[in-house]
């Protein structure tokens, strides 16, 4: 009989880019974003196409329609089958945007990140979000914390991906350390980070867009993203 054991594990958000990805290519050139929900064909050897369920979202119908057209025209995708809009139990869009469209998509499974992440112990725990040519993965890791970076480096070596840990669960008593790290941020970085946190940028589903945050700060979206990425880097690794 097997024994039951318990452990905390580690929860991470991975910010990544990888080659030959239709979602990254589409969102790097056009506004809006994509949520990757589920795969309906296992990415096994010999399978040339997999089917997945996705949501395209944006600030307007035109923005979402343009993004869907770009996805359909990509050399990396097959047939796009659009479904009804996705709502949660309160009648609101699940996607972090006022307009959302669900769709099934055929694509090549050989460029998927999920199998490589799973091989290294990173278990997908929420829909993947793709915006501005980057993917955000919510994952759990059950191994020792010191194993995380070596395993991420293995994934990068195997796939050609660029992976950064955007957030990581903190252990008990880590709040004073977090406060010290906040003090390392510049005024603009701290303003951007605190605003993003207060407005729900780091919640799931995301409650505010980068465009809305940038408008509130009266800066460009590119500048906002730069502030956030630098702030996240300092908070995660002050060295």
Short mmCIF file of C-alpha atoms in Angstrom, two decimals:
data_model
loop_
_atom_site.label_atom_id
_atom_site.label_comp_id
_atom_site.label_asym_id
_atom_site.label_seq_id
_atom_site.Cartn_x
_atom_site.Cartn_y
_atom_site.Cartn_z
CA UNK A 1 0.00 0.00 0.00
CA UNK A 2 1.35 3.44 -0.93
CA UNK A 3 1.79 6.11 1.73
CA UNK A 4 0.29 9.57 1.78
CA UNK A 5 2.75 12.42 2.11
CA UNK A 6 2.38 16.19 2.17
CA UNK A 7 4.47 19.07 0.96
CA UNK A 8 4.12 22.70 0.04
CA UNK A 9 5.45 22.66 -3.50
CA UNK A 10 6.21 25.87 -5.33
CA UNK A 11 3.87 27.96 -7.45
CA UNK A 12 5.43 29.93 -10.27
CA UNK A 13 4.46 32.24 -13.11
CA UNK A 14 6.75 31.76 -16.09
CA UNK A 15 7.16 34.53 -18.63
CA UNK A 16 8.43 32.94 -21.82
CA UNK A 17 9.05 33.18 -25.53
CA UNK A 18 9.67 30.22 -27.81
CA UNK A 19 10.17 29.84 -31.56
CA UNK A 20 7.59 28.75 -34.14
CA UNK A 21 4.60 29.79 -32.05
CA UNK A 22 1.59 31.18 -33.93
CA UNK A 23 0.19 32.84 -30.78
CA UNK A 24 3.44 34.64 -29.96
CA UNK A 25 3.88 35.81 -33.55
CA UNK A 26 0.27 37.04 -33.79
CA UNK A 27 0.23 38.99 -30.51
CA UNK A 28 3.67 40.49 -31.08
CA UNK A 29 2.37 42.36 -34.14
CA UNK A 30 -1.29 42.97 -33.27
CA UNK A 31 -3.28 44.12 -30.23
CA UNK A 32 -5.30 41.72 -28.14
CA UNK A 33 -4.39 38.47 -26.46
CA UNK A 34 -5.00 34.74 -26.42
CA UNK A 35 -5.83 32.23 -23.69
CA UNK A 36 -4.84 28.60 -24.28
CA UNK A 37 -7.29 26.35 -22.43
CA UNK A 38 -6.92 22.71 -23.43
CA UNK A 39 -5.43 20.27 -25.94
CA UNK A 40 -7.73 17.64 -27.42
CA UNK A 41 -5.16 15.50 -29.26
CA UNK A 42 -2.19 14.18 -27.30
CA UNK A 43 1.10 15.43 -28.79
CA UNK A 44 2.48 11.94 -29.45
CA UNK A 45 5.00 10.80 -32.04
CA UNK A 46 3.55 10.64 -35.53
CA UNK A 47 0.72 13.10 -34.86
CA UNK A 48 1.02 15.93 -37.38
CA UNK A 49 -1.80 18.11 -36.04
CA UNK A 50 -3.29 18.73 -32.60
CA UNK A 51 -6.55 20.47 -31.79
CA UNK A 52 -6.74 23.00 -28.99
CA UNK A 53 -9.35 25.27 -27.41
CA UNK A 54 -8.43 28.95 -27.21
CA UNK A 55 -9.94 32.37 -26.52
CA UNK A 56 -9.01 35.50 -28.44
CA UNK A 57 -9.74 38.70 -26.50
CA UNK A 58 -9.28 42.43 -26.88
CA UNK A 59 -10.63 45.91 -26.31
CA UNK A 60 -12.94 45.93 -29.35
CA UNK A 61 -14.64 43.60 -31.81
CA UNK A 62 -12.41 44.87 -34.63
CA UNK A 63 -9.31 44.13 -32.57
CA UNK A 64 -10.40 40.55 -31.91
CA UNK A 65 -11.55 39.94 -35.49
CA UNK A 66 -8.21 41.19 -36.81
CA UNK A 67 -6.35 38.89 -34.43
CA UNK A 68 -8.44 35.89 -35.52
CA UNK A 69 -7.78 36.70 -39.19
CA UNK A 70 -4.04 36.87 -38.50
CA UNK A 71 -4.16 33.51 -36.69
CA UNK A 72 -6.07 31.90 -39.56
CA UNK A 73 -3.56 33.25 -42.11
CA UNK A 74 -0.50 32.03 -40.22
CA UNK A 75 1.70 29.39 -41.84
CA UNK A 76 1.84 27.70 -38.41
CA UNK A 77 -1.90 27.04 -38.07
CA UNK A 78 -4.56 24.92 -39.73
CA UNK A 79 -8.33 25.28 -39.59
CA UNK A 80 -9.86 27.81 -37.17
CA UNK A 81 -13.37 26.96 -35.91
CA UNK A 82 -14.93 29.89 -34.05
CA UNK A 83 -17.37 29.14 -31.20
CA UNK A 84 -19.65 31.23 -29.00
CA UNK A 85 -18.35 33.84 -26.56
CA UNK A 86 -17.12 32.45 -23.23
CA UNK A 87 -18.78 33.62 -20.03
CA UNK A 88 -18.38 32.74 -16.38
CA UNK A 89 -21.25 32.09 -13.96
CA UNK A 90 -21.74 35.81 -13.34
CA UNK A 91 -22.28 36.57 -17.01
CA UNK A 92 -18.90 38.22 -17.48
CA UNK A 93 -16.16 37.36 -19.93
CA UNK A 94 -13.62 34.94 -18.51
CA UNK A 95 -10.95 36.52 -20.72
CA UNK A 96 -9.26 39.74 -19.49
CA UNK A 97 -10.87 41.92 -22.15
CA UNK A 98 -14.37 43.28 -22.92
CA UNK A 99 -14.61 41.27 -26.18
CA UNK A 100 -13.77 37.57 -26.37
CA UNK A 101 -14.17 34.77 -28.92
CA UNK A 102 -13.58 31.07 -28.32
CA UNK A 103 -12.18 28.93 -31.09
CA UNK A 104 -10.79 25.51 -31.86
CA UNK A 105 -7.51 25.47 -33.77
CA UNK A 106 -5.38 22.89 -35.56
CA UNK A 107 -1.63 23.33 -35.16
CA UNK A 108 1.65 21.44 -35.17
CA UNK A 109 2.25 19.79 -31.75
CA UNK A 110 6.02 19.55 -32.24
CA UNK A 111 6.50 23.17 -31.12
CA UNK A 112 4.44 22.90 -27.93
CA UNK A 113 6.05 23.87 -24.62
CA UNK A 114 3.77 21.81 -22.35
CA UNK A 115 5.45 18.40 -22.88
CA UNK A 116 8.93 19.80 -22.19
CA UNK A 117 7.76 21.64 -19.07
CA UNK A 118 6.02 18.49 -17.81
CA UNK A 119 9.17 16.43 -18.35
CA UNK A 120 10.97 18.77 -15.96
CA UNK A 121 8.22 18.67 -13.31
CA UNK A 122 6.34 21.89 -14.09
CA UNK A 123 2.60 21.15 -14.00
CA UNK A 124 0.28 23.53 -15.84
CA UNK A 125 -2.32 24.93 -13.37
CA UNK A 126 -4.24 27.59 -15.35
CA UNK A 127 -4.87 28.69 -18.95
CA UNK A 128 -1.77 30.11 -20.60
CA UNK A 129 -2.06 33.82 -21.41
CA UNK A 130 -0.32 35.23 -24.49
CA UNK A 131 0.08 39.01 -24.93
CA UNK A 132 2.65 41.26 -26.59
CA UNK A 133 4.53 38.28 -28.01
CA UNK A 134 5.05 36.62 -24.61
CA UNK A 135 3.39 33.68 -22.82
CA UNK A 136 2.56 33.59 -19.10
CA UNK A 137 2.36 30.10 -17.63
CA UNK A 138 0.95 29.36 -14.16
CA UNK A 139 2.67 26.17 -12.98
CA UNK A 140 3.31 24.06 -9.88
CA UNK A 141 6.66 22.48 -9.11
CA UNK A 142 6.77 19.73 -6.48
CA UNK A 143 10.56 19.36 -6.26
CA UNK A 144 13.11 21.21 -4.18
CA UNK A 145 13.23 24.94 -4.79
CA UNK A 146 16.91 24.89 -5.73
CA UNK A 147 16.07 22.56 -8.62
CA UNK A 148 13.83 25.10 -10.35
CA UNK A 149 16.45 27.14 -12.21
CA UNK A 150 18.47 24.14 -13.49
CA UNK A 151 15.28 22.56 -14.81
CA UNK A 152 14.21 25.79 -16.49
CA UNK A 153 17.62 25.94 -18.15
CA UNK A 154 17.11 22.39 -19.39
CA UNK A 155 13.79 23.39 -20.97
CA UNK A 156 15.46 26.36 -22.65
CA UNK A 157 18.27 24.17 -24.00
CA UNK A 158 15.78 21.63 -25.38
CA UNK A 159 13.37 24.12 -26.98
CA UNK A 160 15.27 27.31 -27.78
CA UNK A 161 12.89 29.16 -25.47
CA UNK A 162 13.61 32.22 -23.34
CA UNK A 163 12.09 31.75 -19.87
CA UNK A 164 11.97 34.14 -16.92
CA UNK A 165 10.35 33.48 -13.54
CA UNK A 166 7.84 36.32 -13.22
CA UNK A 167 6.57 35.29 -9.78
CA UNK A 168 7.21 32.58 -7.23
CA UNK A 169 5.42 31.56 -4.06
CA UNK A 170 6.96 32.95 -0.87
CA UNK A 171 7.63 30.96 2.28
CA UNK A 172 6.44 31.96 5.74
CA UNK A 173 8.27 35.01 7.04
CA UNK A 174 9.28 36.31 3.62
CA UNK A 175 7.28 39.56 3.84
CA UNK A 176 10.15 41.60 5.36
CA UNK A 177 12.38 40.48 2.49
CA UNK A 178 9.71 41.52 0.00
CA UNK A 179 9.53 44.97 1.60
CA UNK A 180 13.29 45.36 1.28
CA UNK A 181 13.10 44.42 -2.37
CA UNK A 182 10.34 46.97 -2.98
CA UNK A 183 12.75 49.63 -1.75
CA UNK A 184 15.11 48.78 -4.63
CA UNK A 185 12.56 49.89 -7.25
CA UNK A 186 12.72 53.28 -8.89
CA UNK A 187 9.78 55.61 -8.33
CA UNK A 188 8.32 54.84 -11.79
CA UNK A 189 8.80 51.10 -11.39
CA UNK A 190 7.13 51.07 -8.00
CA UNK A 191 4.22 53.20 -9.23
CA UNK A 192 3.65 50.87 -12.17
CA UNK A 193 3.92 47.73 -10.03
CA UNK A 194 1.66 48.99 -7.23
CA UNK A 195 -0.95 50.24 -9.71
CA UNK A 196 -0.89 46.92 -11.59
CA UNK A 197 -1.32 44.99 -8.34
CA UNK A 198 -4.13 47.23 -7.06
CA UNK A 199 -6.04 47.13 -10.36
CA UNK A 200 -5.91 43.34 -10.66
CA UNK A 201 -3.24 42.89 -13.34
CA UNK A 202 -1.77 39.93 -11.43
CA UNK A 203 -5.12 38.31 -10.63
CA UNK A 204 -6.75 35.52 -12.59
CA UNK A 205 -8.58 36.29 -14.75
CA UNK A 206 -6.69 39.55 -15.30
CA UNK A 207 -8.92 42.51 -14.40
CA UNK A 208 -7.12 45.30 -16.23
CA UNK A 209 -5.22 45.57 -19.50
CA UNK A 210 -1.77 47.02 -20.05
CA UNK A 211 -3.38 49.67 -22.23
CA UNK A 212 -5.62 50.79 -19.36
CA UNK A 213 -2.71 50.89 -16.91
CA UNK A 214 -0.57 52.87 -19.35
CA UNK A 215 -3.39 55.36 -19.90
CA UNK A 216 -3.84 55.85 -16.16
CA UNK A 217 -0.12 56.56 -15.79
CA UNK A 218 -0.08 58.68 -18.97
CA UNK A 219 2.74 56.65 -20.51
CA UNK A 220 3.01 54.34 -23.51
CA UNK A 221 2.20 50.64 -23.19
CA UNK A 222 5.80 49.81 -24.10
CA UNK A 223 7.11 51.99 -21.26
CA UNK A 224 4.64 50.46 -18.81
CA UNK A 225 5.71 46.92 -19.73
CA UNK A 226 9.36 47.90 -19.33
CA UNK A 227 8.65 49.30 -15.83
CA UNK A 228 6.76 46.15 -14.84
CA UNK A 229 9.40 43.74 -16.14
CA UNK A 230 12.22 45.60 -14.38
CA UNK A 231 10.18 45.75 -11.17
CA UNK A 232 9.37 42.03 -11.34
CA UNK A 233 13.03 41.23 -11.97
CA UNK A 234 14.19 43.21 -8.94
CA UNK A 235 11.51 41.76 -6.69
CA UNK A 236 12.38 38.21 -7.69
CA UNK A 237 16.17 38.59 -7.79
CA UNK A 238 17.60 41.77 -6.21
CA UNK A 239 21.10 40.76 -7.37
#
